[in-house]
Amino acid sequence: MIRAPAFIILTALQPLFIPALLLVEILDEAIPNSIPMHKKWDLVVAVK
């Protein structure tokens, strides 16, 4: 499950005001590509 590691990454990067699309790209590098892009996008937008 990607939720816990992704949440840590996304909350740590929040103060930098990085655009959502760039955060999805960061998650793509940090988490295996077995997770669909739209799921990562949903998670990024929820945290943002």
GROMACS .gro file of N, CA and C in nm, residues 17-29 37 40-46 48:
model
   66
   17PHE      N    1   0.548   2.439  -0.149
   17PHE     CA    2   0.449   2.483  -0.248
   17PHE      C    3   0.478   2.429  -0.388
   18ILE      N    4   0.509   2.301  -0.395
   18ILE     CA    5   0.536   2.234  -0.523
   18ILE      C    6   0.402   2.205  -0.592
   19PRO      N    7   0.391   2.229  -0.723
   19PRO     CA    8   0.267   2.200  -0.795
   19PRO      C    9   0.230   2.050  -0.787
   20ALA      N   10   0.101   2.023  -0.796
   20ALA     CA   11   0.051   1.887  -0.781
   20ALA      C   12   0.111   1.791  -0.884
   21LEU      N   13   0.124   1.835  -1.008
   21LEU     CA   14   0.178   1.746  -1.111
   21LEU      C   15   0.323   1.707  -1.081
   22LEU      N   16   0.400   1.798  -1.030
   22LEU     CA   17   0.538   1.767  -0.993
   22LEU      C   18   0.542   1.671  -0.874
   23LEU      N   19   0.449   1.686  -0.781
   23LEU     CA   20   0.442   1.593  -0.668
   23LEU      C   21   0.408   1.451  -0.715
   24VAL      N   22   0.324   1.441  -0.816
   24VAL     CA   23   0.292   1.309  -0.873
   24VAL      C   24   0.418   1.249  -0.934
   25GLU      N   25   0.497   1.329  -1.001
   25GLU     CA   26   0.623   1.280  -1.060
   25GLU      C   27   0.720   1.234  -0.951
   26ILE      N   28   0.725   1.307  -0.841
   26ILE     CA   29   0.810   1.267  -0.729
   26ILE      C   30   0.763   1.134  -0.672
   27LEU      N   31   0.633   1.117  -0.658
   27LEU     CA   32   0.579   0.988  -0.610
   27LEU      C   33   0.610   0.877  -0.709
   28ASP      N   34   0.606   0.907  -0.838
   28ASP     CA   35   0.640   0.806  -0.940
   28ASP      C   36   0.781   0.752  -0.921
   29GLU      N   37   0.872   0.839  -0.884
   29GLU     CA   38   1.010   0.796  -0.861
   29GLU      C   39   1.027   0.724  -0.728
   37MET      N   40  -0.145   0.599  -1.227
   37MET     CA   41  -0.118   0.742  -1.213
   37MET      C   42  -0.237   0.816  -1.152
   40LYS      N   43  -0.237   0.803  -0.776
   40LYS     CA   44  -0.138   0.894  -0.718
   40LYS      C   45  -0.188   1.037  -0.724
   41TRP      N   46  -0.250   1.073  -0.836
   41TRP     CA   47  -0.305   1.208  -0.851
   41TRP      C   48  -0.412   1.234  -0.745
   42ASP      N   49  -0.502   1.138  -0.724
   42ASP     CA   50  -0.606   1.155  -0.622
   42ASP      C   51  -0.547   1.177  -0.484
   43LEU      N   52  -0.442   1.103  -0.452
   43LEU     CA   53  -0.377   1.118  -0.322
   43LEU      C   54  -0.309   1.253  -0.309
   44VAL      N   55  -0.239   1.296  -0.413
   44VAL     CA   56  -0.171   1.426  -0.410
   44VAL      C   57  -0.272   1.539  -0.392
   45VAL      N   58  -0.380   1.534  -0.467
   45VAL     CA   59  -0.481   1.640  -0.459
   45VAL      C   60  -0.550   1.640  -0.323
   46ALA      N   61  -0.569   1.524  -0.264
   46ALA     CA   62  -0.631   1.517  -0.131
   46ALA      C   63  -0.541   1.580  -0.025
   48LYS      N   64  -0.295   1.803  -0.087
   48LYS     CA   65  -0.274   1.943  -0.123
   48LYS      C   66  -0.389   2.025  -0.074
   0.00000   0.00000   0.00000
